Short mmCIF file of C-alpha atoms in Angstrom, two decimals:
data_model
loop_
_atom_site.label_atom_id
_atom_site.label_comp_id
_atom_site.label_asym_id
_atom_site.label_seq_id
_atom_site.Cartn_x
_atom_site.Cartn_y
_atom_site.Cartn_z
CA MET A 28 108.69 168.57 102.05
CA GLU A 29 107.65 164.61 101.95
CA PHE A 30 106.63 164.04 105.77
CA VAL A 31 105.81 160.16 104.92
CA SER A 32 107.82 158.41 102.05
CA PRO A 33 106.33 156.40 99.48
CA GLU A 34 107.50 153.05 101.76
CA GLY A 35 105.56 154.75 104.47
CA LEU A 36 108.22 155.67 106.69
CA ARG A 37 108.55 159.29 108.45
CA ILE A 38 111.60 161.14 108.64
CA ASP A 39 113.09 159.84 111.48
CA GLY A 40 112.43 156.26 109.99
CA ARG A 41 108.90 155.48 112.37
CA ARG A 42 105.98 153.96 110.84
CA PRO A 43 102.76 157.07 110.86
CA GLN A 44 101.76 154.72 114.03
CA GLU A 45 104.99 154.67 115.98
CA LEU A 46 105.71 155.73 119.09
CA ARG A 47 109.43 156.80 119.84
CA ALA A 48 111.28 154.95 121.95
CA LEU A 49 110.41 155.63 125.58
CA GLN A 50 112.76 156.05 128.34
CA CYS A 51 112.23 156.65 132.16
CA LYS A 52 114.25 156.68 135.51
CA PHE A 53 113.41 157.36 138.79
CA GLY A 54 115.14 158.79 141.76
CA VAL A 55 117.61 161.02 139.64
CA LEU A 56 118.00 163.85 141.75
CA SER A 57 118.63 163.76 145.74
CA CYS A 58 117.22 167.30 146.61
CA CYS A 59 113.72 166.32 146.29
CA ASP A 60 110.69 164.00 147.42
CA GLY A 61 110.65 161.95 144.16
CA SER A 62 112.10 163.18 141.27
CA ALA A 63 111.81 161.43 137.52
CA LEU A 64 113.77 161.45 133.67
CA PHE A 65 111.35 161.01 131.12
CA GLN A 66 112.66 160.22 127.33
CA ALA A 67 110.95 159.92 123.87
CA GLY A 68 112.96 159.97 121.21
CA ASN A 69 115.15 163.16 121.79
CA THR A 70 112.84 165.05 124.13
CA LYS A 71 114.43 164.52 127.77
CA VAL A 72 112.70 166.03 130.39
CA PHE A 73 113.31 166.28 134.25
CA ALA A 74 110.90 166.68 137.14
CA ALA A 75 111.24 167.32 140.77
CA VAL A 76 108.45 166.91 142.89
CA TYR A 77 108.56 168.81 146.74
CA GLY A 78 106.40 167.79 148.98
CA PRO A 79 103.50 166.88 150.45
CA ARG A 80 104.67 170.26 152.58
CA VAL A 81 103.42 173.01 154.67
CA ALA A 82 102.09 175.82 152.17
CA ASP A 83 105.04 178.24 151.34
CA ILE A 84 102.58 181.19 151.17
CA ARG A 85 99.94 180.45 154.15
CA GLY A 86 97.15 182.13 152.56
CA GLN A 87 97.41 180.17 149.58
CA ALA A 88 96.64 177.02 151.37
CA LEU A 89 92.89 175.27 151.16
CA HIS A 90 91.44 174.06 153.70
CA ASP A 91 89.94 171.14 151.75
CA ARG A 92 92.81 169.78 149.44
CA ALA A 93 95.99 170.22 148.84
CA LEU A 94 97.70 173.03 146.23
CA ILE A 95 99.33 171.90 143.30
CA LYS A 96 102.11 174.45 142.11
CA CYS A 97 103.84 173.74 138.90
CA GLU A 98 107.37 175.42 137.71
CA TYR A 99 108.15 174.57 134.27
CA ALA A 100 111.97 175.96 132.66
CA HIS A 101 113.87 174.79 129.75
CA ALA A 102 117.34 174.86 129.19
CA ALA A 103 118.53 177.92 126.97
CA PHE A 104 120.35 174.73 124.67
CA SER A 105 117.22 172.65 124.55
CA THR A 106 116.05 174.17 121.01
CA GLY A 107 117.03 175.30 118.32
CA ALA A 108 116.59 178.81 118.22
CA ALA A 109 118.19 181.02 120.41
CA ARG A 110 116.19 181.70 123.45
CA ARG A 111 114.94 185.31 123.22
CA ARG A 112 114.39 185.97 127.22
CA ARG A 113 115.01 184.50 130.31
CA GLY A 114 112.64 183.68 132.83
CA ARG A 115 108.72 183.04 132.42
CA SER A 116 107.12 183.50 128.77
CA ARG A 117 103.48 183.09 127.84
CA LYS A 118 104.41 179.43 126.46
CA SER A 119 106.27 178.23 130.03
CA THR A 120 103.29 179.53 132.00
CA GLU A 121 100.51 177.57 129.56
CA LEU A 122 102.70 175.00 130.05
CA ALA A 123 102.93 174.66 133.41
CA ALA A 124 99.64 175.25 133.99
CA LEU A 125 98.38 172.20 131.53
CA VAL A 126 100.61 170.31 134.25
CA ARG A 127 98.98 171.36 137.16
CA GLY A 128 95.65 170.70 135.43
CA ALA A 129 96.26 166.95 134.78
CA LEU A 130 98.09 166.91 138.45
CA GLU A 131 95.42 168.21 140.34
CA GLN A 132 92.77 165.60 138.81
CA THR A 133 95.32 163.00 139.05
CA ILE A 134 96.51 163.65 142.92
CA LEU A 135 93.86 162.29 145.58
CA VAL A 136 94.44 166.21 146.69
CA GLU A 137 91.71 165.90 149.14
CA LEU A 138 93.88 163.93 151.44
CA LEU A 139 95.92 166.27 151.76
CA PRO A 140 93.83 169.47 152.82
CA ARG A 141 96.41 172.59 153.65
CA ALA A 142 99.49 171.13 152.39
CA GLN A 143 101.52 171.76 149.30
CA VAL A 144 102.87 169.74 146.34
CA GLU A 145 105.16 171.59 144.30
CA VAL A 146 106.71 170.11 140.77
CA CYS A 147 109.15 171.44 139.14
CA ILE A 148 109.85 170.62 135.43
CA GLN A 149 112.90 171.20 133.75
CA VAL A 150 113.04 170.31 129.94
CA LEU A 151 116.89 169.37 128.69
CA PHE A 152 115.87 168.72 125.18
CA ALA A 153 112.62 169.51 123.17
CA ASP A 154 111.94 168.01 120.02
CA GLY A 155 108.49 167.56 119.68
CA GLY A 156 106.04 166.28 122.27
CA VAL A 157 107.01 168.15 125.12
CA THR A 158 103.35 168.98 126.67
CA ALA A 159 103.39 165.38 126.60
CA ALA A 160 106.88 164.21 127.82
CA CYS A 161 106.29 167.14 130.94
CA ILE A 162 103.26 165.72 132.05
CA ASN A 163 104.82 161.81 131.92
CA ALA A 164 107.88 163.41 133.42
CA ALA A 165 105.62 164.59 136.14
CA MET A 166 103.49 161.97 137.08
CA LEU A 167 106.69 159.53 136.90
CA ALA A 168 108.21 161.88 139.67
CA VAL A 169 104.47 162.52 141.97
CA ALA A 170 104.83 158.13 141.64
CA ASP A 171 108.45 158.18 142.94
CA ALA A 172 107.36 160.31 145.49
CA GLY A 173 105.05 157.95 146.95
CA ILE A 174 102.32 161.05 146.72
CA PRO A 175 98.56 159.43 146.73
CA VAL A 176 97.32 159.19 143.12
CA ARG A 177 93.76 157.75 141.72
CA ASP A 178 95.59 156.32 138.55
CA MET A 179 98.92 156.94 136.37
CA VAL A 180 98.30 159.56 134.06
CA ALA A 181 99.58 159.22 130.77
CA ALA A 182 100.07 161.39 127.91
CA CYS A 183 100.84 161.41 124.03
CA GLY A 184 100.76 163.84 121.22
CA ALA A 185 99.31 163.21 117.36
CA GLY A 186 98.93 165.14 114.53
CA HIS A 187 97.72 164.97 110.96
CA LEU A 188 100.27 165.79 107.79
CA GLU A 189 99.79 164.72 104.39
CA ALA A 190 96.19 163.75 105.24
CA MET A 191 97.12 161.32 107.61
CA PRO A 192 97.15 161.18 111.39
CA LEU A 193 100.83 160.52 112.50
CA LEU A 194 101.42 160.05 116.22
CA ASP A 195 104.11 161.34 118.57
CA LEU A 196 105.19 164.59 116.29
CA ASN A 197 108.56 164.94 116.80
CA HIS A 198 110.10 169.00 116.35
CA THR A 199 110.23 168.65 112.67
CA GLU A 200 106.77 167.34 111.94
CA ALA A 201 105.60 170.06 114.36
CA ALA A 202 106.78 172.69 113.08
CA THR A 203 104.99 172.81 109.79
CA GLY A 204 102.28 174.47 111.76
CA GLY A 205 99.69 171.87 111.15
CA LEU A 206 96.94 170.12 113.50
CA GLU A 207 98.97 168.93 116.72
CA VAL A 208 96.41 166.95 119.56
CA CYS A 209 97.70 166.41 123.02
CA VAL A 210 96.06 164.23 125.18
CA ALA A 211 96.41 162.77 129.07
CA LEU A 212 94.65 159.94 130.12
CA HIS A 213 93.66 157.62 132.94
CA PRO A 214 94.49 153.99 131.61
CA ALA A 215 92.90 152.28 134.13
CA LEU A 216 90.09 154.71 135.02
CA ASP A 217 89.64 155.29 130.76
CA ARG A 218 88.94 158.92 131.44
CA VAL A 219 90.96 161.45 129.34
CA VAL A 220 92.03 164.26 131.38
CA LEU A 221 93.48 166.52 128.77
CA LEU A 222 92.54 167.32 125.35
CA GLN A 223 94.94 170.55 123.82
CA ALA A 224 94.98 171.23 119.86
CA ASP A 225 96.75 174.59 118.75
CA ALA A 226 94.95 174.92 115.25
CA LYS A 227 91.74 174.36 113.27
CA ALA A 228 90.58 171.01 111.86
CA SER A 229 87.82 169.21 111.00
CA VAL A 230 85.80 167.09 113.26
CA ASP A 231 86.38 164.22 111.53
CA THR A 232 90.05 164.79 111.34
CA LEU A 233 90.28 165.84 114.94
CA GLU A 234 88.68 162.63 115.72
CA ALA A 235 91.29 160.41 114.01
CA VAL A 236 93.66 161.94 115.57
CA THR A 237 92.56 162.14 119.13
CA THR A 238 91.78 158.27 118.92
CA LEU A 239 95.87 157.97 117.30
CA ALA A 240 96.62 159.62 120.48
CA LEU A 241 94.58 157.97 122.92
CA GLN A 242 96.15 154.78 121.41
CA GLY A 243 99.39 156.29 122.46
CA CYS A 244 98.91 157.37 125.63
CA LYS A 245 97.56 153.62 126.59
CA ALA A 246 100.77 152.34 124.69
CA ALA A 247 102.73 155.17 126.89
CA ALA A 248 101.22 154.33 130.09
CA GLY A 249 102.13 150.30 129.71
CA ALA A 250 105.71 151.34 128.96
CA MET A 251 105.62 154.15 132.29
CA ARG A 252 104.24 151.40 134.13
CA GLU A 253 106.38 148.85 133.60
CA ALA A 254 109.67 150.60 134.40
CA LEU A 255 107.89 152.00 137.47
CA LEU A 256 107.11 148.28 138.68
CA GLN A 257 110.65 147.46 137.66
CA HIS A 258 111.99 150.34 139.46
CA VAL A 259 110.02 149.06 142.52
CA ARG A 260 111.39 145.62 142.20
CA SER A 261 114.89 146.22 141.83
CA LEU A 262 114.41 148.38 144.90
CA ALA A 263 113.03 146.03 146.87
CA ALA A 264 114.99 143.14 145.86
CA ARG A 265 118.23 145.08 147.06
CA ARG A 266 116.73 145.17 150.12
CA GLY A 267 115.47 141.54 150.11
CA ALA A 268 111.65 143.03 150.74
CA ILE A 269 110.64 140.52 147.54
CA MET B 12 103.49 147.99 124.21
CA SER B 13 99.65 147.64 124.82
CA LEU B 14 97.85 147.92 128.24
CA ALA B 15 96.15 144.90 129.35
CA PRO B 16 92.82 145.80 130.48
CA GLN B 17 92.80 145.41 134.34
CA GLN B 18 91.82 142.14 135.78
CA ALA B 19 89.51 141.99 138.23
CA LEU B 20 90.39 139.91 141.26
CA ALA B 21 88.28 138.07 143.88
CA SER B 22 90.98 138.34 146.01
CA PRO B 23 94.29 140.60 145.99
CA VAL B 24 97.73 139.18 145.54
CA GLU B 25 99.89 139.66 148.28
CA ASN B 26 103.49 140.16 148.01
CA THR B 27 103.28 141.33 144.39
CA VAL B 28 104.42 144.29 143.18
CA VAL B 29 101.76 146.93 142.40
CA GLY B 30 101.88 150.31 140.34
CA PRO B 31 99.66 153.71 140.95
CA GLY B 32 95.74 152.83 140.13
CA ASP B 33 95.83 149.12 139.75
CA SER B 34 92.72 147.11 140.92
CA VAL B 35 93.39 145.06 143.69
CA LEU B 36 90.45 143.86 144.54
CA VAL B 37 86.65 144.08 143.50
CA LEU B 38 84.68 145.28 147.19
CA PRO B 39 82.27 142.58 147.81
CA GLU B 40 78.82 143.64 148.46
CA ALA B 41 78.71 142.97 151.92
CA GLY B 42 81.52 142.27 154.20
CA GLN B 43 84.14 143.89 155.67
CA VAL B 44 87.97 144.92 154.01
CA ARG B 45 90.43 146.08 156.16
CA VAL B 46 92.25 148.63 154.48
CA GLY B 47 95.73 150.53 155.58
CA ALA B 48 98.25 153.04 153.41
CA GLY B 49 98.32 152.99 149.99
CA LEU B 50 94.57 151.88 149.13
CA HIS B 51 91.57 153.74 148.47
CA ALA B 52 88.21 152.82 147.45
CA ASP B 53 86.99 154.31 143.54
CA GLY B 54 84.14 153.05 142.14
CA GLY B 55 83.87 149.25 143.71
CA HIS B 56 87.18 149.00 142.83
CA LEU B 57 89.81 148.90 145.64
CA ARG B 58 92.98 150.76 143.96
CA THR B 59 96.11 151.18 144.94
CA THR B 60 97.34 154.96 145.27
CA ARG B 61 101.22 154.49 144.91
CA PRO B 62 103.91 151.93 143.83
CA GLY B 63 104.88 149.66 145.76
CA ILE B 64 104.78 145.82 147.15
CA LEU B 65 101.00 144.86 148.28
CA ARG B 66 101.20 143.36 151.81
CA ARG B 67 98.79 142.04 154.18
CA THR B 68 99.04 142.25 158.09
CA LYS B 69 98.60 139.44 160.52
CA ALA B 70 95.63 140.90 161.42
CA GLY B 71 94.34 140.81 157.65
CA LYS B 72 95.00 144.25 157.07
CA LEU B 73 95.96 145.05 152.92
CA TRP B 74 98.50 148.10 152.56
CA VAL B 75 101.19 149.01 150.45
CA GLN B 76 104.31 149.13 151.18
CA GLY B 77 106.23 151.72 149.54
CA ARG B 78 109.18 154.15 149.72
CA GLN B 79 108.43 157.44 150.51
CA ILE B 80 110.56 160.84 152.03
CA ARG B 81 107.68 162.78 153.01
CA TYR B 82 106.30 161.61 156.09
CA ILE B 83 101.99 161.48 156.73
CA PRO B 84 101.22 161.64 160.38
CA ALA B 85 99.41 158.32 161.53
CA ALA B 86 98.04 158.05 165.12
CA GLY B 87 100.72 155.75 167.16
CA ASP B 88 103.84 156.25 165.24
CA ALA B 89 106.61 156.53 167.02
CA VAL B 90 108.60 160.29 165.35
CA VAL B 91 111.77 162.19 165.54
CA GLY B 92 110.79 165.92 165.84
CA THR B 93 112.53 169.04 166.11
CA VAL B 94 110.87 172.07 168.05
CA VAL B 95 110.44 174.85 165.85
CA GLU B 96 108.25 177.32 168.18
CA ARG B 97 107.49 177.73 171.52
CA HIS B 98 103.72 178.98 172.94
CA SER B 99 102.98 178.85 176.95
CA ASP B 100 100.92 175.97 176.63
CA ALA B 101 102.21 173.88 173.86
CA TYR B 102 105.28 173.61 171.33
CA ASN B 103 105.24 173.36 167.87
CA VAL B 104 107.25 170.49 166.45
CA ASP B 105 108.24 169.78 162.83
CA LEU B 106 108.38 165.94 161.84
CA GLY B 107 109.06 166.42 158.40
CA GLY B 108 105.60 165.82 156.65
CA PRO B 109 103.07 168.27 155.76
CA PHE B 110 102.31 170.14 158.81
CA ALA B 111 103.57 171.08 162.21
CA ALA B 112 102.60 168.80 164.93
CA VAL B 113 101.54 170.43 168.49
CA LEU B 114 103.14 169.19 171.76
CA PRO B 115 100.93 170.28 174.99
CA ALA B 116 104.11 171.47 177.40
CA LEU B 117 102.51 169.09 179.82
CA ALA B 118 102.77 166.11 177.36
CA PHE B 119 106.11 164.99 179.09
CA GLU B 120 106.30 161.94 182.10
CA GLY B 121 105.74 163.79 185.76
CA ALA B 122 105.12 167.23 183.98
CA THR B 123 103.55 169.76 186.31
CA ARG B 124 102.77 173.21 185.27
CA ARG B 125 105.79 174.12 187.89
CA ASN B 126 108.05 171.31 187.22
CA ARG B 127 108.26 170.86 183.23
CA PRO B 128 110.88 170.51 180.52
CA ASN B 129 112.19 173.95 179.21
CA LEU B 130 112.25 173.28 175.52
CA THR B 131 114.23 175.71 173.04
CA PRO B 132 113.40 175.91 169.10
CA GLY B 133 115.99 173.43 167.46
CA ASP B 134 115.65 170.83 170.32
CA LEU B 135 114.61 167.24 169.48
CA VAL B 136 112.07 165.36 171.07
CA TYR B 137 111.35 161.56 170.40
CA ALA B 138 106.98 161.40 170.68
CA ARG B 139 104.40 159.60 170.14
CA VAL B 140 101.62 160.86 167.69
CA THR B 141 98.51 160.63 169.57
CA ALA B 142 96.09 162.36 167.29
CA ALA B 143 96.50 162.73 163.23
CA SER B 144 93.32 164.12 161.89
CA ARG B 145 92.69 165.10 158.40
CA ASP B 146 91.36 168.72 159.14
CA ALA B 147 93.75 169.53 162.55
CA ASP B 148 97.33 169.71 163.19
CA PRO B 149 98.81 166.17 164.36
CA GLU B 150 99.26 165.81 168.34
CA ILE B 151 102.28 164.62 169.93
CA THR B 152 103.26 163.33 173.75
CA CYS B 153 106.50 162.32 175.18
CA THR B 154 104.50 159.94 177.34
CA ASP B 155 103.22 156.26 176.51
CA ALA B 156 99.28 155.62 177.14
CA SER B 157 99.21 155.39 180.80
CA GLY B 158 101.45 158.39 181.09
CA LYS B 159 105.03 156.98 181.80
CA GLY B 160 108.14 158.15 179.71
CA ALA B 161 108.63 155.06 177.92
CA GLY B 162 111.87 156.15 175.93
CA PHE B 163 109.95 159.06 175.07
CA GLY B 164 111.27 162.76 175.82
CA PRO B 165 113.59 165.24 174.89
CA LEU B 166 116.88 163.79 172.80
CA GLN B 167 120.20 165.25 174.07
CA GLU B 168 123.21 165.80 171.65
CA GLY B 169 123.70 163.39 168.91
CA LEU B 170 122.67 163.66 165.42
CA VAL B 171 119.64 163.37 163.28
CA LEU B 172 120.14 161.49 160.02
CA THR B 173 117.15 161.88 157.56
CA CYS B 174 115.70 158.98 155.22
CA SER B 175 113.76 157.11 153.38
CA SER B 176 110.42 155.18 155.16
CA ALA B 177 111.76 151.92 153.11
CA LEU B 178 114.84 152.50 155.54
CA VAL B 179 113.14 153.45 158.84
CA ARG B 180 111.10 150.19 158.41
CA GLN B 181 114.29 148.29 157.85
CA LEU B 182 115.72 149.44 161.12
CA LEU B 183 112.70 148.96 162.79
CA ALA B 184 112.21 145.17 161.67
CA SER B 185 112.86 142.40 164.47
CA PRO B 186 115.29 141.25 164.75
CA PRO B 187 117.33 144.26 163.58
CA PRO B 188 119.12 144.27 159.98
CA PRO B 189 122.85 143.46 159.56
CA VAL B 190 123.95 146.50 159.29
CA VAL B 191 122.74 147.36 163.03
CA ALA B 192 123.87 144.21 164.59
CA ALA B 193 127.51 144.51 162.88
CA LEU B 194 127.39 148.15 164.10
CA GLY B 195 126.37 147.05 167.96
CA ALA B 196 128.57 144.15 168.02
CA ALA B 197 131.42 147.04 168.16
CA LEU B 198 130.43 150.36 168.98
CA ALA B 199 128.42 151.50 171.90
CA PHE B 200 125.34 154.03 170.89
CA GLU B 201 121.89 155.03 170.96
CA LEU B 202 119.20 154.70 168.27
CA ALA B 203 115.97 156.41 168.44
CA VAL B 204 113.94 155.44 165.12
CA GLY B 205 111.02 158.02 164.09
CA GLN B 206 108.80 156.49 161.77
CA ASN B 207 108.78 160.04 159.97
CA GLY B 208 112.29 159.32 158.40
CA ARG B 209 114.17 161.08 161.03
CA VAL B 210 116.79 158.77 163.09
CA TRP B 211 118.37 159.57 165.96
CA VAL B 212 122.17 158.74 166.88
CA GLY B 213 123.27 159.37 170.26
CA ASN B 214 126.88 158.49 171.74
CA ALA B 215 129.15 160.96 173.80
CA ASP B 216 131.79 160.24 171.01
CA SER B 217 131.05 162.36 168.15
CA SER B 218 133.27 160.14 165.99
CA THR B 219 131.07 157.38 166.66
CA VAL B 220 127.93 159.11 166.24
CA VAL B 221 129.47 160.23 162.64
CA LEU B 222 130.24 156.35 161.40
CA VAL B 223 126.86 155.01 162.68
CA ALA B 224 125.03 157.78 160.92
CA ASN B 225 127.29 157.21 157.66
CA ALA B 226 126.61 153.65 158.22
CA LEU B 227 122.69 153.47 158.13
CA ALA B 228 122.25 156.20 155.68
CA ASN B 229 124.27 154.54 153.04
CA SER B 230 122.47 150.93 154.19
CA GLU B 231 119.32 151.55 152.34
CA ARG B 232 120.61 149.56 149.20
CA LEU B 233 123.20 147.54 150.45
CA SER B 234 122.44 143.56 150.79
CA PRO B 235 123.15 141.79 154.38
CA GLY B 236 126.50 140.80 152.91
CA GLN B 237 127.35 143.87 151.54
CA ALA B 238 126.42 145.38 154.48
CA HIS B 239 128.61 143.63 156.62
CA LEU B 240 131.77 144.49 154.69
CA MET B 241 130.48 148.11 154.77
CA VAL B 242 130.51 148.34 158.60
CA LYS B 243 134.03 146.75 158.46
CA LYS B 244 135.72 148.55 156.38
CA LEU B 245 134.42 151.85 158.26
CA LEU B 246 135.61 150.14 161.61
CA ALA B 247 138.76 149.95 159.89
CA SER B 248 139.31 152.81 159.08
CA VAL B 249 138.27 154.54 162.10
CA GLN B 250 140.66 151.99 164.21
CA ALA B 251 143.76 152.51 161.99
#
């Protein structure tokens, strides 16, 4: 199968170093303290944040910082393959741990000792780049909830196909089993929060792909920040605060 | 769609929209910067921790005016809380924040060991936060600094509305927001606005309470004109 045509276009019509269209919506759920919908191309992820609140299980509360809990689920219709079983799988546990790790470094946990922040993620449509989309959706929901953070974390994936680094793989491209890297970045602090790869690769390849993913992170961060500021501006304008 | 590098600023730009992680000020070598909620110092920069509008108070304190549903206790705030537990010398009160607050049983106007209010779980109190330390549960009291009631105390009857910090700020603004002015011109009711996002509406007539609560809950994203129209419609529907 040909992943990059002679004209330099990928199967979904993008250039090798082009992100999919990003869309962010805030306050999409009313039951929680903050929520967001993040969409990258067809990939669509909901995130809901509850907290900071009293820890559900008192024994789990930490005396010097907030406890971050993360729950991941995907809708039965989110992937092409039939869902094998209900409830948690190894994949969902791993994804939840990745998102939790990124959030623990982003949220100012030391400001909220003994409290708990719970993030629930629901994937509505998985078309590649799910890890990055989950982190981005979680970040937007945390920002919507007004939980104090060091910086906005933004994540982006990149892969290596046909001897060429490709940004933001979709499902078809990711399904080849080649190298796929997911990077999360604090853009203002210029700090990498997460770097994950599932396949073996040479150092040169890894470096090229990681550099591309970092550029993707910065672009995604810009888009997310713009959407967030737009949301704040519209809320403020409606109540005449600005 | 590239992210421009953060501009280092000599002086912060007030009344602008900021996102989390933005550098609003390069901290000076010497001197004082007064910092309020939503900002923290990180590596020589003053950075925002949440999205909102950068504001400066009359006293020169910088803070970020955002919108949130959870309440983080701060000393001096007036809050509406629900009693959740009763102990021999104190009550535990839920403020809708990450921690339950402690209300000493004698922290009421004129309370003595023999004569003190008898609250049960589920009762409401309008109180003032006296201490909100990072390492201990917040403490509240139903008196002002001189021991007078000053409007604080148990709340009877009425209805409690949960709302965002943005709506609370609107309700506490002076002059009062158009929705409160319009309702107040037509109806008689009591309002206790807690900075923790709980608003108590009191009146002997339950239909008035429900009307006022609905009007307040719906008013957050309305312009003054729209708020007037909504109150007019609600009043017409009740009087018809």
